[in-house]
CSV table of C-alpha atoms in Angstrom, one decimal:
chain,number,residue,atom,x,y,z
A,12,UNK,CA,0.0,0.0,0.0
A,13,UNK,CA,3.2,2.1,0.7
A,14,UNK,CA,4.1,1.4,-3.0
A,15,UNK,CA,0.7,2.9,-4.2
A,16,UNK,CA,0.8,5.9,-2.3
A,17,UNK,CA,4.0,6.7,-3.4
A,18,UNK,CA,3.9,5.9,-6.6
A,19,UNK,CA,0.3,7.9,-7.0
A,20,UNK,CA,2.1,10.9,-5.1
A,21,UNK,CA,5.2,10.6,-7.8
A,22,UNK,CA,2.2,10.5,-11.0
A,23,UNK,CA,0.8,13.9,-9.6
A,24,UNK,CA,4.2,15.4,-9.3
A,25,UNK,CA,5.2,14.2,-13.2
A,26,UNK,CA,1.5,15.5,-14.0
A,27,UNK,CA,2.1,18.6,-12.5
A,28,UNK,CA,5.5,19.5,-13.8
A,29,UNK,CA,4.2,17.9,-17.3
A,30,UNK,CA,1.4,20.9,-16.9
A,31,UNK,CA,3.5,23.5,-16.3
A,32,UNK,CA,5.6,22.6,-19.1
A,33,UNK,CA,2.3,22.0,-21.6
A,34,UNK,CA,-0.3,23.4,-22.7
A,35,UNK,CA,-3.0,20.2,-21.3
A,36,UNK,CA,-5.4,20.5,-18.8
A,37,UNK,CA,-5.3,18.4,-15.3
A,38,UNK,CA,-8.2,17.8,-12.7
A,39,UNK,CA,-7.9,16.4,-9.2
A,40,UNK,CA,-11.2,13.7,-8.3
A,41,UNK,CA,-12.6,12.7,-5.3
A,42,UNK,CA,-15.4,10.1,-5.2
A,43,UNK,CA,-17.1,7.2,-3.2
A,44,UNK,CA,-17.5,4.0,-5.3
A,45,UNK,CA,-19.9,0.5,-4.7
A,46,UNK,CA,-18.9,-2.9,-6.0
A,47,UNK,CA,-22.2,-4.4,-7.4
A,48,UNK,CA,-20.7,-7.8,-6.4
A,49,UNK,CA,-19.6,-7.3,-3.4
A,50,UNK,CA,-21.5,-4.8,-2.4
A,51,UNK,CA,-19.0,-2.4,-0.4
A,52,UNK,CA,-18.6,1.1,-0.3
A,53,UNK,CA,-15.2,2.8,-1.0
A,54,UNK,CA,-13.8,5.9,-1.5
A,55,UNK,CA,-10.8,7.5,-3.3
A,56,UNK,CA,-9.0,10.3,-5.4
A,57,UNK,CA,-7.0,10.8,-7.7
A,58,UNK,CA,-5.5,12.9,-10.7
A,59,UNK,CA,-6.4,12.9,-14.1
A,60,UNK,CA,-3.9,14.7,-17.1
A,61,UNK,CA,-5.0,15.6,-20.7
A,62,UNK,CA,-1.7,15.2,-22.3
A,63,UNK,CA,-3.5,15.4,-25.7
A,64,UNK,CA,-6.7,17.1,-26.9
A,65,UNK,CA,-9.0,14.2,-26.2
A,66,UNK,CA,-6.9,11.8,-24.4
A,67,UNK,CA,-6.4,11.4,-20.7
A,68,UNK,CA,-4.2,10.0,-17.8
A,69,UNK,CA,-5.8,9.1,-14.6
A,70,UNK,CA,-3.9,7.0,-11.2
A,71,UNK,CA,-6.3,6.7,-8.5
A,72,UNK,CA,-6.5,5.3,-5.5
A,73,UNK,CA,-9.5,3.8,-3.7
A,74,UNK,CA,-9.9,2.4,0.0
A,75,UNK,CA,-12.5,0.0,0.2
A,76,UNK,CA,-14.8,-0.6,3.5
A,77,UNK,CA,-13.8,-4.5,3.9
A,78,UNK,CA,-16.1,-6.7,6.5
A,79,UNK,CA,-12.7,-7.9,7.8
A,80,UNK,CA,-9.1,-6.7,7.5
A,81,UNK,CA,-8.0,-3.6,4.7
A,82,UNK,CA,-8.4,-3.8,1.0
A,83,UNK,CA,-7.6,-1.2,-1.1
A,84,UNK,CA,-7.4,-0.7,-4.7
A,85,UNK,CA,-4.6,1.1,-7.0
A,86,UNK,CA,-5.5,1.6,-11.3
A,87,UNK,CA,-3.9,3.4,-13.9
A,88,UNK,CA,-6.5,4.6,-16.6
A,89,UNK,CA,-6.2,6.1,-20.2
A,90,UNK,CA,-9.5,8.0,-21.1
A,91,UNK,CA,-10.6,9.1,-24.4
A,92,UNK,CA,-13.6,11.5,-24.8
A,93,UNK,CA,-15.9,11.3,-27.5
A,94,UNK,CA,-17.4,15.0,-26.5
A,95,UNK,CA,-16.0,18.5,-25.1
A,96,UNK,CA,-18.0,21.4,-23.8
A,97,UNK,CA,-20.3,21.0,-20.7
A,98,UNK,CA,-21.1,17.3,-20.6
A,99,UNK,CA,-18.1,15.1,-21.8
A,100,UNK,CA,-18.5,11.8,-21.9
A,101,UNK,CA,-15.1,8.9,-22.0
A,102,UNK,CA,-14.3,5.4,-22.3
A,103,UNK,CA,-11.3,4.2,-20.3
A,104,UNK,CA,-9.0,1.1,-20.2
A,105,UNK,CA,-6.1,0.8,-18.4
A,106,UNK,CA,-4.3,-1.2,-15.0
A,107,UNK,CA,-5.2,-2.1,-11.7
A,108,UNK,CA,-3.9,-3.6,-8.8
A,109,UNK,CA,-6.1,-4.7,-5.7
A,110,UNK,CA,-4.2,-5.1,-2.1
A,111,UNK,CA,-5.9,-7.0,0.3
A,112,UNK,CA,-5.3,-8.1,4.0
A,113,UNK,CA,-8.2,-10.3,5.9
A,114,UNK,CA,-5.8,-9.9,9.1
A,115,UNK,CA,-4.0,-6.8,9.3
A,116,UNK,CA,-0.7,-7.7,11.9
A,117,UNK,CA,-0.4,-11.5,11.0
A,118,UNK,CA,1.9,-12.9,8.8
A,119,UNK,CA,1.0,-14.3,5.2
A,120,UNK,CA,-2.5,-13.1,5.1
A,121,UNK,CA,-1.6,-10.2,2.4
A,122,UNK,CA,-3.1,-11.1,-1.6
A,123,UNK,CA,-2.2,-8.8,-4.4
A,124,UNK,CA,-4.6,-9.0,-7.4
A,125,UNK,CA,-3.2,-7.6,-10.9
A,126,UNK,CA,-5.8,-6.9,-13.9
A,127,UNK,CA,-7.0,-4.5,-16.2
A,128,UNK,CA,-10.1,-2.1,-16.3
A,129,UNK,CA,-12.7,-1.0,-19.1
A,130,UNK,CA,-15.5,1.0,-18.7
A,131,UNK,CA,-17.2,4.5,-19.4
A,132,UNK,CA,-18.1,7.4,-17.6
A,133,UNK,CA,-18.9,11.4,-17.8
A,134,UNK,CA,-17.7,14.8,-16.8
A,135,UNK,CA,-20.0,17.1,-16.1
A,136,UNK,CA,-19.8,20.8,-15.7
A,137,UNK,CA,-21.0,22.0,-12.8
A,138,UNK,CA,-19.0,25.4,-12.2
A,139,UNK,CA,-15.8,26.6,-14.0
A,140,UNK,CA,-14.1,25.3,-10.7
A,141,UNK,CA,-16.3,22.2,-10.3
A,142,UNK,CA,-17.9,19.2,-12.1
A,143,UNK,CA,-19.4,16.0,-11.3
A,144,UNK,CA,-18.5,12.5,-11.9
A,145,UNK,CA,-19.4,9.3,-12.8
A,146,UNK,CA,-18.5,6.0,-14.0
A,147,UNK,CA,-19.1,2.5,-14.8
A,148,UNK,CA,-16.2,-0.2,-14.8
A,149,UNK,CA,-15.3,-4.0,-15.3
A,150,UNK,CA,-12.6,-4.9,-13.0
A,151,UNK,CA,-10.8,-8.0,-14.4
A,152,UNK,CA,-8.8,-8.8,-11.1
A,153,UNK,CA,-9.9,-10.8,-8.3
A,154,UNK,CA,-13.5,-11.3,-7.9
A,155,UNK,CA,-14.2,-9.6,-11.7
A,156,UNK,CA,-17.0,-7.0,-10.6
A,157,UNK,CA,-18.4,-4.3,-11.9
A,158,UNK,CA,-17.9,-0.7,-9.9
A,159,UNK,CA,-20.1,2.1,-9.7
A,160,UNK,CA,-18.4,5.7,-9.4
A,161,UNK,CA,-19.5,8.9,-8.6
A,162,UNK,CA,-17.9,12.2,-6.9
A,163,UNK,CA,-16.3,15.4,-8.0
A,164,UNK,CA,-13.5,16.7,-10.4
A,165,UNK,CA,-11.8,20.0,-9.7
A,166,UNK,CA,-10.0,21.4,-12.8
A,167,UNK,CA,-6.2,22.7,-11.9
């Protein structure tokens, strides 16, 4: 989880120093998400980078509300968007790596899950400062679910 953290931390550093050294736009998100499978709550952030017109970078991070122990979830996304303007709506594919722990403090209880996500979702524009979220993705790693997202994007 230490690895995530950091490396999410190191991805908005290198998309803010790509920023300032672009022309592309960059928002920060925050957002609760629900496992249809599962059915558990979560909540995350992350940063998202246009490094082209209509394409998009995006490492997140999401904790998830486990019944026992700490699971957690890290992805790397590309997003491309099919609109602009007020309501812009992507599709997104990209990495994902799920950390879990069923006894936090014992030895050999700690499963990493490595897969890919597709899925779609929207952006919209709520205020020049603001906009609303949401999302719809396939996770291929461990259980293979589908996750629900919604929350709010703050343009840089």
């Amino acid at each position: 989880m230490k690895k995530a953290l950091l490396g999410l931390f190191f991805c908005g550093m290198i998309c803010s120093w790509a920023n300032a050294q672009q022309s592309g736009e960059a928002r920060i998100h925050g957002y609760g998400v629900y496992g249809l499978r599962t059915n558990q709550f979560g909540a995350g952030g992350g940063i998202e980078y246009f490094f082209s017109d209509q394409f998009a970078l995006m490492p997140s991070y999401t904790w998830i509300d486990a019944e026992v122990g700490n699971l957690s979830n890290f992805s790397f996304d590309l997003r491309y968007y099919f609109t602009e303007g007020v309501s812009q709506v992507y599709v997104l594919a990209g990495y994902s790596q799920t950390f879990e722990n069923t006894q936090p403090g014992t030895a050999g209880t700690r499963r990493n899950s490595v897969g890919g996500n597709i899925g779609a979702g929207a952006y919209i524009r709520i205020t020049d400062w603001m906009g609303l979220i949401s999302e719809f993705r396939f996770q291929s790693q461990g259980i293979q679910q589908v996750v629900a997202k919604a929350g709010l994007a703050f343009p840089l």
